[in-house]
XYZ file of C-alpha atoms in Angstrom:
353
model
C 29.122 13.825 0.353
C 28.302 16.902 -1.695
C 28.450 16.971 -5.473
C 29.983 20.021 -7.160
C 27.977 22.251 -9.479
C 30.499 23.893 -11.767
C 32.733 26.161 -9.693
C 29.979 27.492 -7.451
C 29.212 26.478 -3.908
C 25.966 24.509 -4.286
C 24.853 25.969 -0.961
C 25.242 29.582 -2.033
C 22.165 31.325 -0.680
C 20.417 34.142 -2.537
C 17.041 35.832 -2.238
C 14.299 33.231 -2.066
C 11.443 32.725 -4.520
C 8.209 34.737 -4.246
C 5.740 33.374 -1.708
C 3.790 31.228 -1.489
C 6.034 28.596 -3.033
C 4.223 25.716 -4.719
C 5.709 22.471 -6.009
C 4.365 19.233 -7.478
C 6.219 15.914 -7.482
C 4.582 12.980 -9.312
C 4.674 9.267 -8.625
C 7.051 7.099 -10.632
C 7.166 3.673 -12.293
C 10.338 1.668 -12.635
C 10.326 0.698 -16.300
C 13.333 -1.610 -16.366
C 16.235 -2.617 -14.142
C 14.732 -2.284 -10.681
C 15.576 -3.320 -8.025
C 19.250 -2.933 -9.009
C 19.517 0.800 -8.252
C 20.799 0.149 -4.739
C 23.265 -2.439 -5.987
C 25.539 -0.576 -8.434
C 23.039 -1.299 -11.222
C 21.221 0.526 -14.003
C 17.553 1.469 -14.299
C 15.089 3.366 -16.448
C 12.146 5.061 -14.754
C 9.317 7.314 -15.795
C 7.085 9.693 -13.849
C 3.391 8.914 -13.380
C 1.638 12.267 -13.616
C -1.757 10.909 -12.633
C -0.688 10.924 -8.971
C 1.415 13.502 -7.156
C 2.404 15.242 -3.959
C 1.389 18.912 -4.007
C 3.100 21.134 -1.490
C 3.087 24.838 -0.666
C 5.327 26.879 1.625
C 4.822 30.356 3.032
C 6.062 32.606 5.796
C 4.846 32.019 9.347
C 5.613 33.079 12.933
C 6.471 29.484 13.790
C 7.242 26.232 11.980
C 4.004 24.518 10.987
C 3.437 21.361 8.967
C -0.144 20.993 7.760
C -2.268 18.735 5.609
C -5.782 19.505 4.369
C -5.952 22.499 6.681
C -5.035 20.509 9.806
C -1.810 21.131 11.729
C 0.230 17.947 12.072
C 3.361 19.323 13.731
C 4.407 22.637 15.271
C 7.720 23.951 16.574
C 9.035 27.412 17.390
C 11.563 27.201 14.551
C 13.835 24.778 12.678
C 16.188 24.538 15.652
C 13.378 23.434 17.970
C 12.218 20.884 15.399
C 15.687 19.344 15.456
C 15.724 19.315 19.277
C 12.270 17.745 19.551
C 12.962 15.058 16.992
C 16.362 14.230 18.500
C 14.591 13.549 21.813
C 11.429 11.836 20.598
C 12.147 10.770 17.025
C 10.039 11.500 13.969
C 6.389 10.860 14.643
C 3.024 11.055 12.940
C 1.961 11.697 9.364
C 4.550 14.421 8.869
C 7.562 12.319 9.927
C 9.121 12.391 6.462
C 8.804 16.170 6.242
C 10.255 16.604 9.740
C 13.222 14.410 8.825
C 13.773 16.248 5.548
C 13.865 19.631 7.287
C 16.268 18.275 9.905
C 18.577 16.759 7.271
C 18.485 19.959 5.197
C 19.309 22.041 8.276
C 22.322 19.855 8.993
C 23.526 20.065 5.394
C 23.220 23.855 5.511
C 25.109 24.012 8.822
C 27.911 21.971 7.251
C 28.103 24.635 4.542
C 28.093 27.493 7.098
C 24.480 28.466 6.458
C 22.504 28.637 9.705
C 18.723 28.197 9.297
C 17.942 27.122 12.873
C 15.997 30.317 13.582
C 13.936 30.021 10.416
C 10.148 29.705 10.551
C 7.696 28.814 7.806
C 4.500 26.880 7.135
C 4.381 23.830 4.874
C 1.084 22.387 3.685
C 0.789 19.301 1.537
C -1.591 16.788 0.066
C -0.914 13.569 -1.781
C -3.024 11.209 -3.833
C -0.214 8.731 -4.560
C -1.481 5.292 -3.476
C 0.490 4.221 -0.426
C 2.657 1.125 -0.293
C 2.122 -0.086 -3.862
C 5.510 0.711 -5.363
C 4.774 4.141 -6.866
C 7.312 6.021 -4.696
C 4.911 8.052 -2.585
C 7.368 8.473 0.294
C 10.244 9.774 -1.786
C 7.833 12.166 -3.544
C 7.077 13.795 -0.173
C 10.795 14.146 0.578
C 11.616 15.599 -2.857
C 8.685 18.027 -2.660
C 9.889 19.235 0.753
C 13.436 19.732 -0.524
C 12.157 21.606 -3.583
C 10.257 23.979 -1.320
C 13.213 24.479 1.030
C 15.738 25.330 -1.674
C 13.304 27.815 -3.231
C 12.403 29.364 0.116
C 16.014 29.905 1.149
C 17.269 30.732 -2.356
C 19.784 27.899 -2.344
C 20.720 26.499 -5.750
C 21.041 22.721 -5.900
C 21.292 20.523 -8.987
C 18.713 17.710 -9.255
C 21.333 15.036 -8.522
C 22.195 16.768 -5.231
C 18.492 16.925 -4.337
C 18.284 13.183 -5.042
C 21.342 12.509 -2.885
C 19.938 14.409 0.096
C 16.562 12.724 -0.316
C 18.194 9.298 -0.168
C 20.057 10.267 3.005
C 16.765 11.285 4.619
C 15.364 7.789 4.222
C 18.556 5.770 4.794
C 20.116 7.807 7.606
C 17.031 9.085 9.401
C 14.846 5.966 9.051
C 17.288 3.142 8.258
C 15.446 2.212 5.057
C 17.367 0.089 2.540
C 16.743 2.239 -0.526
C 18.450 3.260 -3.753
C 18.726 6.455 -5.757
C 16.319 5.540 -8.569
C 13.130 6.991 -7.061
C 14.851 10.167 -5.934
C 16.628 10.778 -9.248
C 13.557 10.349 -11.456
C 11.448 12.516 -9.129
C 14.138 15.198 -8.980
C 14.537 15.313 -12.778
C 11.062 14.329 -14.039
C 10.174 12.820 -17.429
C 11.917 9.557 -18.248
C 15.493 8.913 -17.124
C 18.223 6.365 -17.781
C 20.370 5.918 -14.663
C 23.712 4.169 -14.234
C 24.800 3.769 -10.606
C 28.215 2.247 -11.276
C 30.031 2.093 -7.935
C 33.307 3.709 -9.011
C 31.445 6.525 -10.753
C 29.239 7.254 -7.748
C 32.166 7.055 -5.307
C 34.359 9.294 -7.448
C 31.953 12.166 -8.086
C 29.051 11.483 -5.755
C 26.393 10.709 -8.387
C 25.803 8.386 -11.325
C 25.289 8.819 -15.042
C 21.842 10.265 -15.634
C 20.464 10.782 -19.141
C 17.036 11.969 -20.219
C 14.996 9.856 -22.638
C 12.320 11.614 -24.660
C 8.928 10.357 -23.533
C 7.744 10.212 -27.152
C 10.137 7.271 -27.597
C 8.305 5.170 -25.013
C 5.805 2.490 -26.044
C 2.180 2.719 -24.845
C 2.245 2.086 -21.106
C -0.468 1.063 -18.672
C -0.197 1.149 -14.891
C -2.447 -0.998 -12.712
C -2.459 -1.418 -8.941
C -4.368 -3.056 -6.134
C -4.565 -0.982 -2.918
C -4.970 -4.136 -0.824
C -1.454 -5.220 -1.824
C 0.003 -2.280 0.079
C 2.958 -3.325 2.221
C 6.212 -2.101 3.750
C 8.954 -2.630 1.169
C 11.707 -2.324 3.759
C 11.604 -5.973 4.893
C 12.171 -7.360 1.404
C 14.856 -4.838 0.527
C 16.710 -5.302 3.816
C 16.880 -9.069 3.181
C 18.127 -8.473 -0.367
C 20.711 -6.023 0.964
C 22.052 -8.599 3.391
C 22.366 -11.180 0.628
C 24.139 -8.642 -1.574
C 26.605 -7.766 1.180
C 27.201 -11.466 1.779
C 28.069 -11.732 -1.947
C 25.275 -14.212 -2.622
C 26.112 -15.400 -6.176
C 22.451 -15.534 -7.228
C 21.910 -11.905 -6.197
C 25.162 -10.757 -7.788
C 24.359 -12.463 -11.094
C 20.813 -11.101 -11.095
C 21.973 -7.533 -10.547
C 24.367 -7.904 -13.463
C 21.520 -9.115 -15.672
C 19.243 -6.266 -14.562
C 21.926 -3.870 -15.776
C 22.198 -5.684 -19.103
C 18.417 -5.529 -19.568
C 18.477 -1.803 -18.860
C 21.270 -1.179 -21.342
C 19.424 -3.113 -24.045
C 16.185 -1.246 -23.342
C 18.053 2.066 -23.450
C 19.454 1.311 -26.900
C 16.048 0.199 -28.186
C 14.398 3.380 -26.954
C 17.099 5.648 -28.327
C 16.890 3.966 -31.718
C 13.114 4.425 -31.925
C 12.283 0.773 -31.229
C 10.584 1.305 -27.889
C 7.822 -1.206 -28.616
C 10.431 -3.968 -28.435
C 11.233 -3.498 -24.752
C 8.240 -5.585 -23.644
C 10.170 -8.870 -23.612
C 12.815 -7.200 -21.445
C 10.117 -6.117 -18.988
C 8.889 -9.723 -18.821
C 12.381 -10.985 -18.118
C 12.868 -8.262 -15.501
C 9.891 -9.534 -13.521
C 10.777 -13.211 -13.926
C 14.328 -12.548 -12.764
C 13.098 -10.603 -9.777
C 10.661 -13.371 -8.860
C 13.565 -15.827 -8.899
C 15.362 -13.835 -6.198
C 12.604 -13.872 -3.578
C 8.897 -14.448 -3.097
C 7.222 -11.457 -4.746
C 3.861 -12.476 -3.321
C 0.884 -14.194 -4.887
C -1.022 -10.940 -5.371
C 1.804 -9.441 -7.400
C 2.117 -12.607 -9.481
C -1.601 -12.453 -10.207
C -1.319 -8.827 -11.331
C 1.439 -9.652 -13.802
C -0.317 -12.830 -14.954
C -3.551 -10.921 -15.583
C -1.750 -8.434 -17.815
C 0.061 -11.176 -19.709
C -3.187 -13.080 -20.233
C -4.596 -9.944 -21.885
C -1.708 -9.812 -24.342
C 0.715 -7.503 -22.549
C 4.249 -7.560 -21.214
C 4.385 -6.560 -17.542
C 6.543 -6.051 -14.481
C 6.308 -4.450 -11.049
C 6.659 -0.670 -10.893
C 8.521 -0.894 -7.609
C 8.469 -3.015 -4.478
C 5.024 -4.462 -5.193
C 1.340 -3.697 -5.497
C 1.459 -2.053 -8.918
C 2.568 -3.091 -12.395
C 3.569 -1.275 -15.558
C 2.541 -3.044 -18.763
C 2.857 -2.501 -22.500
C 0.551 -4.214 -25.032
C 1.938 -6.674 -27.541
C 1.572 -5.922 -31.250
C -2.089 -5.980 -32.271
C -3.399 -5.546 -28.713
C -5.435 -2.400 -28.104
C -4.204 -0.295 -25.183
C -7.696 0.700 -24.053
C -8.801 -2.937 -24.193
C -5.884 -3.782 -21.915
C -6.992 -1.086 -19.467
C -10.584 -2.337 -19.583
C -9.497 -5.901 -18.971
C -7.292 -4.979 -16.024
C -9.929 -2.663 -14.560
C -12.122 -5.643 -13.683
C -10.138 -6.147 -10.456
C -7.549 -3.327 -10.375
C -7.254 0.419 -10.720
C -5.777 0.693 -14.222
C -4.987 3.667 -16.461
C -2.878 4.651 -19.449
C 0.330 6.405 -18.497
C 0.278 9.808 -20.206
C 2.612 12.777 -20.273
C 1.895 16.501 -20.228
C 4.293 17.220 -23.092
C 7.191 15.608 -24.965
C 10.625 16.284 -23.513
C 13.859 17.069 -25.336
C 17.258 15.562 -24.704
């Protein structure tokens, strides 16, 4: 489903941006509410600028996907990419980029824009730690879409970019995912998101509001690379329980939404330092739904022992923490750094509503 942008066709093509096109999409941390974004819930997320996908796009005689100077995938044009992947599936390191191009091509075809003969070269690099809940996969998809819309001069609102990105992972790979990662990475900064079912079904997207990053409390992110895992298994099980109307899952998703709403009001009123207890409850509630893993429990426990409130940033492997009153942020980082990669979450500049 396509979301309208005013009275204009969101797939109206114009002259593309100057080449080469360059885009950067950072990692993200779920601050409150996750994992309710795929279950009609509410969340607040914030970008993590320390890590990012960096992608460039330029003209070429064929379609090339490269990383660090090495070609990962080649096709004669977009049409051949679609044909090859329909026969053999998406393979290798560039699978997400292949799928994004294929999905974008299909969306354009639906809007009577034919890009099957198009050729270009995409090169990317990423330093987002893999499999630790910092949304590295969706960052690659969003970066690819950002390049494509600029290259072809097609104007899409961020919520449409997020919608297409979700379809790439759910339709092309069968991943049980929600919109949260895609929305925050499409908009940037810090975002409040309400995915109320009727709202999303009626207009194709939720209620998305920007929160000024200056309103956030001090935040620390810590992760353990060895906790990397595929989040799809856990989320698929949760999805099945949700569809089966498991009362525990239904009640938890309702509480996640309530926690998000309370955190939103605290942040907006300038009381961001009070959201720590809500973060604690968010993790405890999540841990009551399924086994979050001993490594993830240890991460959260380590932060709490150092005088912080903490929760998982995503599916697992990384936490976001905020120090309690009287606890020094740098001391928290030092304490966590003994057995994790920990850093203070910083922003390039304050954002306006």
